[in-house]
Coordinates of C-alpha atoms in Angstrom, one line a residue:
X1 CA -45.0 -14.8 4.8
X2 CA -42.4 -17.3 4.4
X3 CA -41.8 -16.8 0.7
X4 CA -41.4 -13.1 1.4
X5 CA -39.0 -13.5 4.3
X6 CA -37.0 -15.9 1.5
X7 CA -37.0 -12.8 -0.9
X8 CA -35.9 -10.3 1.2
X9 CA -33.2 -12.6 2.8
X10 CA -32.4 -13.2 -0.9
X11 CA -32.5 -9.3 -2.1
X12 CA -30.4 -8.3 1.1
X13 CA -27.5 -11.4 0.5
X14 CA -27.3 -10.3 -3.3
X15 CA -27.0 -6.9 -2.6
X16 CA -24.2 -7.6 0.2
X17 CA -21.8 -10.3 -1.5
X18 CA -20.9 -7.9 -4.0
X19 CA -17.8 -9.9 -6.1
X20 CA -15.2 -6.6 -7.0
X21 CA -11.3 -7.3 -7.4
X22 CA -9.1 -4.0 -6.8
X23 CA -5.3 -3.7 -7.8
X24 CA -2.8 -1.6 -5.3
X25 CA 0.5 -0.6 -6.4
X26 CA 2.7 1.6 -5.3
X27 CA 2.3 5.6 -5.8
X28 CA 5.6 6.6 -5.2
X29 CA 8.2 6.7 -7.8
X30 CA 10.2 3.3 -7.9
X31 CA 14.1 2.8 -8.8
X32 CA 14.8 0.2 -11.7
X33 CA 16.0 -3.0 -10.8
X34 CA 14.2 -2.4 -7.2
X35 CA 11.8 -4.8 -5.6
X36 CA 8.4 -3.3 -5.3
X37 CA 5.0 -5.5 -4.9
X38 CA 1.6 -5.6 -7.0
X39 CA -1.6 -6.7 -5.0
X40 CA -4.6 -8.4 -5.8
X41 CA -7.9 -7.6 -3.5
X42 CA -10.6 -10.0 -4.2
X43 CA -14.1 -9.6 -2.3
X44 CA -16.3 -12.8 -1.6
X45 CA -13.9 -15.3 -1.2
X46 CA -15.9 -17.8 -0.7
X47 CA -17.4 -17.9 -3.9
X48 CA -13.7 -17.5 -5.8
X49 CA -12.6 -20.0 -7.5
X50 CA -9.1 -19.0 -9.6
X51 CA -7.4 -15.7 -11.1
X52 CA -5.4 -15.3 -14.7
X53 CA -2.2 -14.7 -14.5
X54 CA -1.4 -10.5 -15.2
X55 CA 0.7 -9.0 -17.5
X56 CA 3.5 -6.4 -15.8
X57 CA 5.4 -4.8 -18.4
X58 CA 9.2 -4.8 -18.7
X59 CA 8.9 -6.3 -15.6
X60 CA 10.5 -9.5 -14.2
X61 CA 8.5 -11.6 -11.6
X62 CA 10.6 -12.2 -8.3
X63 CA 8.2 -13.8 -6.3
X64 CA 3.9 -14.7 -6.6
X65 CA 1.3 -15.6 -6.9
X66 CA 1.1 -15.6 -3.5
X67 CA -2.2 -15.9 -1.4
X68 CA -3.2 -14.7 1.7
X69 CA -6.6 -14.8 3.1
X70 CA -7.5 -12.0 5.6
X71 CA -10.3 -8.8 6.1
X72 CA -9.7 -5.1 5.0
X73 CA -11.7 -2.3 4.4
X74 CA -12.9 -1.9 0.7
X75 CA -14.8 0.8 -0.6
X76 CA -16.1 1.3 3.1
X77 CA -16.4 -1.6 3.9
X78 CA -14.8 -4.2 6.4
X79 CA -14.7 -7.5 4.7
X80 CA -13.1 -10.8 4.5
X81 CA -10.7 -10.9 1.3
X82 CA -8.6 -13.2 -0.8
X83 CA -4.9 -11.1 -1.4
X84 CA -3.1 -12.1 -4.4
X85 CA 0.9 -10.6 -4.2
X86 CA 3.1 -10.1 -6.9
X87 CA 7.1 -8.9 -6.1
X88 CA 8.5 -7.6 -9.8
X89 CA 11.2 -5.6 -10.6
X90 CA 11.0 -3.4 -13.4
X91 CA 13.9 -3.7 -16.0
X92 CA 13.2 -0.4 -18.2
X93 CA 12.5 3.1 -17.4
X94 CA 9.3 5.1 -17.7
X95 CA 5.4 4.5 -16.8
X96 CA 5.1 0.9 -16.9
X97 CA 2.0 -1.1 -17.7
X98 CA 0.4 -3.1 -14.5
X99 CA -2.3 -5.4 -16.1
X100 CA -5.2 -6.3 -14.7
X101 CA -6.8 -9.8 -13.7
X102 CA -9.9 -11.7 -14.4
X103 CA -11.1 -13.5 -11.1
X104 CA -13.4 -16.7 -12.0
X105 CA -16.2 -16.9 -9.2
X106 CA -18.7 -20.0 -9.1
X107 CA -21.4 -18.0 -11.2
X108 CA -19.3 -15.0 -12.9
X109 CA -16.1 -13.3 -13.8
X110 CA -15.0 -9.9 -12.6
X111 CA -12.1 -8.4 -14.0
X112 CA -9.9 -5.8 -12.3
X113 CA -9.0 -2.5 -14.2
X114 CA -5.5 -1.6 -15.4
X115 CA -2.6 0.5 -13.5
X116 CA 0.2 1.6 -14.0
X117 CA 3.8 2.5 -12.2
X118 CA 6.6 5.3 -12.8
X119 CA 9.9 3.9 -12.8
X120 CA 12.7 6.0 -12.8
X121 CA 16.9 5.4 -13.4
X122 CA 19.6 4.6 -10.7
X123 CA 20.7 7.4 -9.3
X124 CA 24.3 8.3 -9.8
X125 CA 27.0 9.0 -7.4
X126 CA 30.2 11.5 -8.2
X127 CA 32.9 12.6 -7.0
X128 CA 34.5 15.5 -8.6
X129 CA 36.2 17.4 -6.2
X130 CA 40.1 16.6 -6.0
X131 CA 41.3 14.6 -3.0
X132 CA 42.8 16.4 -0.1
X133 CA 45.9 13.8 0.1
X134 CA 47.9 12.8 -2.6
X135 CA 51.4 11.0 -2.9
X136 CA 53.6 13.9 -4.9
X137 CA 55.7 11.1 -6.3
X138 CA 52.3 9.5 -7.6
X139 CA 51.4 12.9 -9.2
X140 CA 54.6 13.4 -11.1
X141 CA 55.9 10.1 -11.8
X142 CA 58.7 9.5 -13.7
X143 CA 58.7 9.6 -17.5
X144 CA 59.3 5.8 -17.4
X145 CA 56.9 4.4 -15.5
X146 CA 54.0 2.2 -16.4
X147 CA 50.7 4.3 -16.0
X148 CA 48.5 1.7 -16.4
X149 CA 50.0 -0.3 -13.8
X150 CA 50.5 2.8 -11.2
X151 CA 46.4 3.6 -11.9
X152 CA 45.2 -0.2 -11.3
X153 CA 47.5 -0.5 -8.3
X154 CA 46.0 3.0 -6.8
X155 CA 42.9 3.4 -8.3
X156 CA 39.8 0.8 -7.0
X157 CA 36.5 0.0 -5.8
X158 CA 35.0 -2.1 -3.6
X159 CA 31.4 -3.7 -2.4
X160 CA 31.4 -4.5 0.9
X161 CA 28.4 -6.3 2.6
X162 CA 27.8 -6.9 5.8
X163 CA 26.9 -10.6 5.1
X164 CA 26.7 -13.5 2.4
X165 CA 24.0 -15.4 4.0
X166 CA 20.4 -14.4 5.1
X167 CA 17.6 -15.3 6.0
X168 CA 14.3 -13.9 3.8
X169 CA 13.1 -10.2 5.1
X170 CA 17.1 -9.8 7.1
X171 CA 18.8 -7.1 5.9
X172 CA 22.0 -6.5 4.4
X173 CA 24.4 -3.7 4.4
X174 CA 26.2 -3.1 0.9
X175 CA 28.9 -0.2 0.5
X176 CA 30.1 0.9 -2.4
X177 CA 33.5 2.5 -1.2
X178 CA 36.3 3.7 -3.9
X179 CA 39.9 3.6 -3.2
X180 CA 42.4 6.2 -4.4
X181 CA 45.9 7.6 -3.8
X182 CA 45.7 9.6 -7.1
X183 CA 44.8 13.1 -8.2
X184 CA 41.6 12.1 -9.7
X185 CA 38.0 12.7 -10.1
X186 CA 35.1 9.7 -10.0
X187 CA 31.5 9.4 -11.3
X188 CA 29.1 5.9 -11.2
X189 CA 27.8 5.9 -14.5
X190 CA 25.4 2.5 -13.9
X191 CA 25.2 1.9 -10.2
X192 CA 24.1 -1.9 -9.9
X193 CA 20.8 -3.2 -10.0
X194 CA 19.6 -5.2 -6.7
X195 CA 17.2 -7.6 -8.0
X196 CA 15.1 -9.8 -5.8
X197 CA 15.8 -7.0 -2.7
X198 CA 13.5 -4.4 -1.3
X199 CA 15.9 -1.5 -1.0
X200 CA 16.8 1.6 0.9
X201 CA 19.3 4.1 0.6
X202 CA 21.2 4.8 3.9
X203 CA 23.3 7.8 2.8
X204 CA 22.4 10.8 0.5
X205 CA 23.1 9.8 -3.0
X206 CA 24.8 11.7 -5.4
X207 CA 27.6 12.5 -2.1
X208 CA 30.5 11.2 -1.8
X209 CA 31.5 10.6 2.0
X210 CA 35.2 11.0 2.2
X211 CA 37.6 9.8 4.7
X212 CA 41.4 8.7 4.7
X213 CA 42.3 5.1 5.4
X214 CA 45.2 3.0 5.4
X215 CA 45.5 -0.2 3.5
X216 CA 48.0 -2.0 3.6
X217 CA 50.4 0.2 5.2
X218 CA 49.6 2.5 2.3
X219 CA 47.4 6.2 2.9
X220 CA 44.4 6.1 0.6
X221 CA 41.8 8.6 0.4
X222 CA 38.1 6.9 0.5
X223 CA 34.7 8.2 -0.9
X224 CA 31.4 5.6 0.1
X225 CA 29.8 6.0 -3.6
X226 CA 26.6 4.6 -2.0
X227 CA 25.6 2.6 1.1
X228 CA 22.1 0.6 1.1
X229 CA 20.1 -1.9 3.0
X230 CA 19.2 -4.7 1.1
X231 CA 16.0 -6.5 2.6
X232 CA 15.7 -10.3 0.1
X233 CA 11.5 -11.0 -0.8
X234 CA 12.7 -14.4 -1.9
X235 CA 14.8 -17.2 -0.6
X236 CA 18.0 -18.5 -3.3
X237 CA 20.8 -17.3 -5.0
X238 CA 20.4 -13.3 -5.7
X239 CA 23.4 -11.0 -7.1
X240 CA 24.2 -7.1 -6.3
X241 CA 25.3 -6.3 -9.3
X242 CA 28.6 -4.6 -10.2
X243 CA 29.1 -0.7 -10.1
X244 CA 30.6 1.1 -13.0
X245 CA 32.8 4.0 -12.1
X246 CA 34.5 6.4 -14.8
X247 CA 37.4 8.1 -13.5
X248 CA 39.8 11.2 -15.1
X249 CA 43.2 11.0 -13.4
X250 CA 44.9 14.2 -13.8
X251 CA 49.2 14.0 -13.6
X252 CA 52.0 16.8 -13.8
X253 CA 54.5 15.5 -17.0
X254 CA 57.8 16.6 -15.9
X255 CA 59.3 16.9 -19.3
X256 CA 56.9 19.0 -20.8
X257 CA 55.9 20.9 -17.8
X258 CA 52.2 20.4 -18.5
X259 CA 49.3 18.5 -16.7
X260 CA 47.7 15.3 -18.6
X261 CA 44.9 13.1 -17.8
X262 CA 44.1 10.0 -18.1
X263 CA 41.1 8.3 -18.4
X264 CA 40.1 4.8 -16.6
X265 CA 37.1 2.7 -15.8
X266 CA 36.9 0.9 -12.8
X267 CA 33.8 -2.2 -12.2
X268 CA 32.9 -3.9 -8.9
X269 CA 33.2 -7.3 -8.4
X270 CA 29.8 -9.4 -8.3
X271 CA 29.1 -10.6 -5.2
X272 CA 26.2 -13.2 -4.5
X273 CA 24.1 -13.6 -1.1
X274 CA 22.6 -16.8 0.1
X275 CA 19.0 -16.2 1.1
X276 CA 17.6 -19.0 3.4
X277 CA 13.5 -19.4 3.4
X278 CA 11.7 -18.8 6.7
X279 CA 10.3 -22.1 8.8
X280 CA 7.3 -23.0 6.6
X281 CA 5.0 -23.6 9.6
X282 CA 4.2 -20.0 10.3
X283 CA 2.0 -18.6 12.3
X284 CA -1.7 -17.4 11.1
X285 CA -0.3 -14.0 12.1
X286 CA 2.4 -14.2 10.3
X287 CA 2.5 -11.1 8.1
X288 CA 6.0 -11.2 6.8
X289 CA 7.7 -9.1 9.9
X290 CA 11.5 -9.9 10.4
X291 CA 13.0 -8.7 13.3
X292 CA 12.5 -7.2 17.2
X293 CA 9.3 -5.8 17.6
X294 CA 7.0 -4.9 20.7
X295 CA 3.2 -4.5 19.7
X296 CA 0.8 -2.0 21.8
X297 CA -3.1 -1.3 20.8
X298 CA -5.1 1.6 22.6
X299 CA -8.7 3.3 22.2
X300 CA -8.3 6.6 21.5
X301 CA -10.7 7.2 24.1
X302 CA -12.8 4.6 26.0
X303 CA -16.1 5.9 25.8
X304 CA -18.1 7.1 23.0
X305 CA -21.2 7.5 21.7
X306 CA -23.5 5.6 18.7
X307 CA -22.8 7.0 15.5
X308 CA -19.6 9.2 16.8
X309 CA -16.1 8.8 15.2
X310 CA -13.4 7.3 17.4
X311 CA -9.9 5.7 16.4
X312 CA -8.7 2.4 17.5
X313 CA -4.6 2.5 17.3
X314 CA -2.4 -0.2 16.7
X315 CA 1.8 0.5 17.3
X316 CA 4.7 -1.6 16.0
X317 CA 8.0 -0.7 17.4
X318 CA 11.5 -2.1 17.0
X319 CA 13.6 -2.9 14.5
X320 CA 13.3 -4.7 11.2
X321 CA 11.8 -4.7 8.1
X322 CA 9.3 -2.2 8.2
X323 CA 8.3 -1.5 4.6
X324 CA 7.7 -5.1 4.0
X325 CA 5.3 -6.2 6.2
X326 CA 1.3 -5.2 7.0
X327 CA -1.0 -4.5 9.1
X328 CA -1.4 -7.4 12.0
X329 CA -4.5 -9.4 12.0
X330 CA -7.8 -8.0 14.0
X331 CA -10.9 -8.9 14.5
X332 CA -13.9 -6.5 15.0
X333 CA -17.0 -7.0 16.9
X334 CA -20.3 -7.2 16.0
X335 CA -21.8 -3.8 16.0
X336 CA -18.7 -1.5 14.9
X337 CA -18.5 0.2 11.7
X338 CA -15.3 0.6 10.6
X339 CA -13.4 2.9 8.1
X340 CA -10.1 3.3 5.9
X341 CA -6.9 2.3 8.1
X342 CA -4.4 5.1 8.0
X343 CA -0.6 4.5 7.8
X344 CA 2.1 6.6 9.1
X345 CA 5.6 5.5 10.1
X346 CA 8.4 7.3 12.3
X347 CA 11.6 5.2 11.1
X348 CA 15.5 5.6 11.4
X349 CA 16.6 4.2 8.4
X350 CA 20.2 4.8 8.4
X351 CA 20.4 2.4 11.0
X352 CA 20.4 -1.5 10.1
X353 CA 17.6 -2.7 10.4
X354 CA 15.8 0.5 10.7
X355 CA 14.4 0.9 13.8
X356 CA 11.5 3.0 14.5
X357 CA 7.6 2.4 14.8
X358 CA 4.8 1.6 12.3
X359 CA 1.4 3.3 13.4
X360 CA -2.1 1.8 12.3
X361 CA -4.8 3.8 12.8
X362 CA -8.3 3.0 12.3
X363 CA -11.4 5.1 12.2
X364 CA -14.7 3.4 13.5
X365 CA -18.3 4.3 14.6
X366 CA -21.0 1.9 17.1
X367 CA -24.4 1.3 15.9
X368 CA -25.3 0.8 18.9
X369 CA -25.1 1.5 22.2
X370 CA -23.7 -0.7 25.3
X371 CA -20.0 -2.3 26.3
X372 CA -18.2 -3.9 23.6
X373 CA -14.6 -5.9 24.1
X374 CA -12.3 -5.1 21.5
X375 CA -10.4 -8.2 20.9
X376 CA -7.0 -8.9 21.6
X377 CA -4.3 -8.2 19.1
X378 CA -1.9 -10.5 17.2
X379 CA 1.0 -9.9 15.6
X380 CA 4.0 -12.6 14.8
X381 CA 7.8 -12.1 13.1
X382 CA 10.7 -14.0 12.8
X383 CA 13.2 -13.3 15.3
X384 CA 16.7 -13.9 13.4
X385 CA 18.6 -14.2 16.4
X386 CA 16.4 -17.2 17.7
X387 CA 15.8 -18.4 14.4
X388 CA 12.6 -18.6 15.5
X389 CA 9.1 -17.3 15.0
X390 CA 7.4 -15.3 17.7
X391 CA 3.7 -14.2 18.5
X392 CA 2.4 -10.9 20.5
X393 CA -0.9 -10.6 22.0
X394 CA -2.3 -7.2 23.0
X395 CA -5.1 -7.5 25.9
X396 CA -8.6 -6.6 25.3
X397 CA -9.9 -3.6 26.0
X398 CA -13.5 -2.7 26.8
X399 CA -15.5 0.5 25.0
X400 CA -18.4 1.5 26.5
X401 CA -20.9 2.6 24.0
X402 CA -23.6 6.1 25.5
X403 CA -26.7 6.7 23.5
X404 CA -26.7 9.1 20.5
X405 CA -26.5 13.0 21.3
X406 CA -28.2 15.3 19.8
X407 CA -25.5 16.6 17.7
X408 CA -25.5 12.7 16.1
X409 CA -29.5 11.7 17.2
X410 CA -30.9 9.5 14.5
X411 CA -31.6 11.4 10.9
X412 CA -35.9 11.6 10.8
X413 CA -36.3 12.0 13.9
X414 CA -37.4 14.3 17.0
X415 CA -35.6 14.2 20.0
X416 CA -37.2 12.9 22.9
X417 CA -40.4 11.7 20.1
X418 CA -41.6 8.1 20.6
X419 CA -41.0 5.9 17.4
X420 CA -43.2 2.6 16.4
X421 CA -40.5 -0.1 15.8
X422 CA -42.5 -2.6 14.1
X423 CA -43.6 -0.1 11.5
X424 CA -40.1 0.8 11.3
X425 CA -38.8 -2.2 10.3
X426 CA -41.6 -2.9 8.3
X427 CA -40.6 0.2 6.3
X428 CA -37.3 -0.2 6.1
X429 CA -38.2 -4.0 4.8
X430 CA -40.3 -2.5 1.9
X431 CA -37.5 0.1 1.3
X432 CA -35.1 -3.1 0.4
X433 CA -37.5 -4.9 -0.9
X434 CA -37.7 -2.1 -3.6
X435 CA -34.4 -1.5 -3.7
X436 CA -33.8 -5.3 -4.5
X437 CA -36.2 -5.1 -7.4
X438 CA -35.3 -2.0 -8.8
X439 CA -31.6 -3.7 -9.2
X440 CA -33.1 -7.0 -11.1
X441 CA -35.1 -4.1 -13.3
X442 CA -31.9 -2.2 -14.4
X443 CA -30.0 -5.9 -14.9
X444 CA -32.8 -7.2 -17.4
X445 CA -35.0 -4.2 -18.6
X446 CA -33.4 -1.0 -20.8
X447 CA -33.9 2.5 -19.9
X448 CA -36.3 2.7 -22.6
X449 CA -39.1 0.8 -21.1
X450 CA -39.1 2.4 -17.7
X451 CA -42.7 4.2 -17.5
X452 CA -43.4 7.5 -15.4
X453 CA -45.0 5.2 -12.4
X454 CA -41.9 3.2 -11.9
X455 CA -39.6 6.9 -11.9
X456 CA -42.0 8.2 -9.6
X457 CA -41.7 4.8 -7.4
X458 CA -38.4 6.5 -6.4
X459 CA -39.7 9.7 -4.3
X460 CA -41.7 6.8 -2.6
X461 CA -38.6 5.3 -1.4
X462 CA -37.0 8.0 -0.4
X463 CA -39.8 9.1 1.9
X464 CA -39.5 5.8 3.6
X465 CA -36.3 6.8 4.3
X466 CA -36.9 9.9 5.8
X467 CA -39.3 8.9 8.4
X468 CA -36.9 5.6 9.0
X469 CA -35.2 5.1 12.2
X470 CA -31.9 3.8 10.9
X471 CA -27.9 5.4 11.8
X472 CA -27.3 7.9 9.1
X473 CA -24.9 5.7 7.4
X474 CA -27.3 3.2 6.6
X475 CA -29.2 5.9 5.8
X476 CA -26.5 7.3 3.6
X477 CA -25.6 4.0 1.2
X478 CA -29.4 3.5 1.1
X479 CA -29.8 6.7 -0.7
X480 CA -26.9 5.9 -2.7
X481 CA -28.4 2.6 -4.1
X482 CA -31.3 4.5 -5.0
X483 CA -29.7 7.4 -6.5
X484 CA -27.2 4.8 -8.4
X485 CA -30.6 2.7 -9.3
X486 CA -32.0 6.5 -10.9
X487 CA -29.0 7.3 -12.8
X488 CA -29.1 3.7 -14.6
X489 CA -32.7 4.1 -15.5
X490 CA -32.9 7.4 -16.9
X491 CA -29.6 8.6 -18.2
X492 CA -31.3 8.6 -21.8
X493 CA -34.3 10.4 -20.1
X494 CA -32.4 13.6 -18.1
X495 CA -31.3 16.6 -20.3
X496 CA -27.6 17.9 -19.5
X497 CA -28.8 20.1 -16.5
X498 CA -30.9 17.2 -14.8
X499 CA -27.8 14.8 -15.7
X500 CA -25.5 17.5 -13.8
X501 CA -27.8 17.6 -10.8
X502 CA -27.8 14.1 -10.0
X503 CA -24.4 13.8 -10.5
X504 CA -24.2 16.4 -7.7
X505 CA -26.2 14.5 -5.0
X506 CA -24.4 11.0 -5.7
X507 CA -21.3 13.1 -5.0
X508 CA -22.5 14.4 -2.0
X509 CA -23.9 11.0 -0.7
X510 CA -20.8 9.4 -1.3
X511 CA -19.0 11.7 1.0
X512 CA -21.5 11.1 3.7
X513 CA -21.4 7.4 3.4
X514 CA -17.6 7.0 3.0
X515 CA -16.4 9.9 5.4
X516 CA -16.5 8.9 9.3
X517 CA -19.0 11.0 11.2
X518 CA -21.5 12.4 9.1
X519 CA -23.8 15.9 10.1
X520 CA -28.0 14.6 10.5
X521 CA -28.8 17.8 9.2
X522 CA -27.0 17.2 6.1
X523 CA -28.4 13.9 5.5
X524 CA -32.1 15.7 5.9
X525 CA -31.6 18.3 3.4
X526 CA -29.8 15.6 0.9
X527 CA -32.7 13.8 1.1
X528 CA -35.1 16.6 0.7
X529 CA -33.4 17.9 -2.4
X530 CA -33.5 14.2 -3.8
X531 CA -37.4 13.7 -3.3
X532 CA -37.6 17.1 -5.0
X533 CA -35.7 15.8 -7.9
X534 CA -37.2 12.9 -8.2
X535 CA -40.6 14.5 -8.4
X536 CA -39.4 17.0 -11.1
X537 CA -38.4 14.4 -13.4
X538 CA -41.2 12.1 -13.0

């Protein structure tokens, strides 16, 4: 009894520390020269031992490895985690190669697959139309004067920022404002690139904002070229680059009676930002938040029922860096299945910092019924003002847990009918047991050398299934194991119409195990139609 207990704890820990690494980047399409960061998702950290280094091309590595230990949801499943974070920049346009990684664990190697990213050019800022204020002398000047004196003196641009010195995650305003007294026209041919800075656009590009302003004592008609908030992913010395503006100054020649232009290009200075590091003793919620925030978690409702899909909701509001930080640390009680977290923001972002709120959403299920405390919430950032780090802590809050209804009762079973737990078990034990072999079969033996009795093994296991008591997800990535352990062992075996079939029902049961909720009735038929298969192609 012992050595079968030692099996199935063995079967049931293999099958569970599943060792996958998963690469995120981002979707959207990303400026050259911008910031933008790479991630690493390794399962089963406790058996990982060290990572290769990747190859990003025409990219430039700001900041990383970096490591961060935490849980997420992968494939379905909540899980502890080892993050590995890369900040690049890209320095060409185009879809850029993101290479993948090969993690070493204490008795293999997975290796990640490949991505990719679309990068696309600076955008370019004009203006064309001609200015509403100009000096008549300065139009018409005499036939003597220096013009390339009367341009350099009239005709300039400036960077302004809002700051030199930072801390890592503060933000930075830089505006991009050209001068003028001249009858001219203006277009930024390469606007500058902002390595080392997450960056958003405060203004509408490719709009010049006009105004008038007077510098020193002199009337000069202003366009901001392009205002943005620089947020730093590294501490050091990082440059904004200089904009290049082409300009066509149009004059009135007295003599000849005739308008001429002339054609200038004007450069921004380079200007470079200290960026101080944060306090290295952080705290372990420390998810790289800089700014004001408040934190608030709620239940979407407080009472629910086993197997039914409810959402848990965490809200950051205030101001700060909002696209750089992620989701604060949690952890979830025994008992609760979770799902994906969903991610939706309302921001301001032509204020600095942008204010708004970041919204976490979480879809979960109970497997069983009774109270459950859903523990507090932490969530710490570094307040600039203070120069300090500080920590939020949401209360607890309490879900009470109502048996199954019949809309959700258990898959297999009758309302109201009485059910033999130790049988049960003892068929869901056999029902892994099997499972667990099945795996070691397709690792060692080829599809070749599976006989007719082993195929028709796998109609047995389903019907254990049927008449099991377990949740329907259970249920659910059961069934997929087994139809995943089919499709290994006889995909030499099923013509194109029986290949086609199968594919169909792993399709369907990975809906029902990875969607929240899931229909019984559903379940029933799925696995009526896959004990009917199975016994056709035995």
């Amino acid at each position: 009894m012992k050595f079968f207990l030692l099996v199935i704890c063995s079967i049931i820990c293999f099958c569970t520390a599943a060792q996958t690494v998963q690469v995120i980047v981002p979707t959207e399409q990303i400026v050259k020269g911008t910031a933008f960061q790479v991630q690493y998702i390794i399962t089963n950290p406790a058996d990982f031992i060290k990572a290769t280094v990747p190859y990003f091309d025409s990219c430039r590595i700001v900041s990383g490895p970096n490591f961060y230990t935490g849980n997420a949801v992968v494939n379905g499943v909540y899980q502890p985690i080892q993050n590995i974070a890369y900040t690049i920049t890209a320095l060409a346009t185009g879809v850029l190669k993101i290479g993948n990684i090969k993690a070493q664990y204490k008795n293999n190697e997975v290796e990640s697959s490949i991505a990719a990213v679309t990068i696309v050019a600076p955008p370019k800022a004009s203006y064309k139309t001609k200015w509403n204020y100009t000096d008549a002398a300065l139009y018409a000047p005499p036939p003597t004067i220096d013009v390339e004196k009367l341009v350099a003196e009239n005709l300039f641009i400036k960077t302004i920022v809002s700051k030199k010195t930072c801390y890592v995650g503060e933000p930075i305003v830089a505006t991009f404002k050209l001068y003028s007294r001249l009858q001219s026209s203006s277009e930024a041919i390469n606007t500058p690139s902002f390595y080392g800075f997450a960056v958003t656009d405060m203004l509408p590009v490719n709009e010049a904002h006009a105004a008038v302003e007077v510098v020193k004592g002199k009337i000069f008609n202003t366009a901001i070229l392009r205002q943005v908030q620089l947020y730093p992913v590294q501490a050091g010395q990082l440059t904004i680059d200089p904009m290049y503006v082409d300009n066509e100054i149009e004059f009135d020649d007295s003599l000849q009676h005739e308008k001429v232009s002339v054609k200038k290009q004007i450069v921004t200075e380079q200007i470079t930002i200290n960026v101080k590091p944060l306090p290295q003793k952080k705290p372990e919620s420390f998810t790289g938040a800089v700014g004001n925030f408040l934190l608030q978690a709620s239940l979407q409702k407080d009472k629910t029922s086993v197997n039914e899909t409810a959402s848990f909701v965490i809200t950051i509001i205030g101001s700060g860096n909002f696209t750089q930080f992620s989701q604060p640390i949690f952890r979830w009680p025994a008992g609760i299945e979770v799902y994906d977290v969903v991610t939706s923001e309302e921001l301001n972002k032509n204020a600095a910092p942008i204010q708004g709120k970041k919204i976490f959403t979480t879809s979960f299920s109970a497997t069983r019924e009774g109270g459950f405390e859903i523990p507090p919430v932490s969530f710490s950032f570094f307040n600039v003002e203070t120069k300090s780090f500080s920590t939020l802590v949401t209360k607890p809050l309490l879900l009470v847990v109502t048996p199954a209804t019949s809309a959700v009762n258990t898959v297999g079973t009758k309302k109201n009918a009485p059910l033999n737990k130790n049988k049960t078990w003892l068929l869901l034990l056999a029902a892994v047991v099997a499972a667990g072999v099945l795996f070691f079969v397709v690792k060692t033996k080829k599809p070749a050398i599976i006989n007719e009795e082993e195929q028709t093994n796998y109609a047995a296991q389903l019907s254990l299934l049927k008449i099991s008591a377990l949740p329907g997800k259970e249920i659910s990535f059961a069934l997929l194991k087994i139809l995943l352990g089919i499709a290994a062992n006889t995909q030499y075996k099923l013509n194109d119409e029986q290949q086609g079939r199968l594919q169909g029902l792993l399709n369907r049961t990975k809906e029902l195990a990875y969607t929240p909720g899931g229909d019984s009735t559903d379940l029933n038929k799925l696995l009526d139609e896959s004990i009917g298969f199975c016994q056709r192609v035995s």
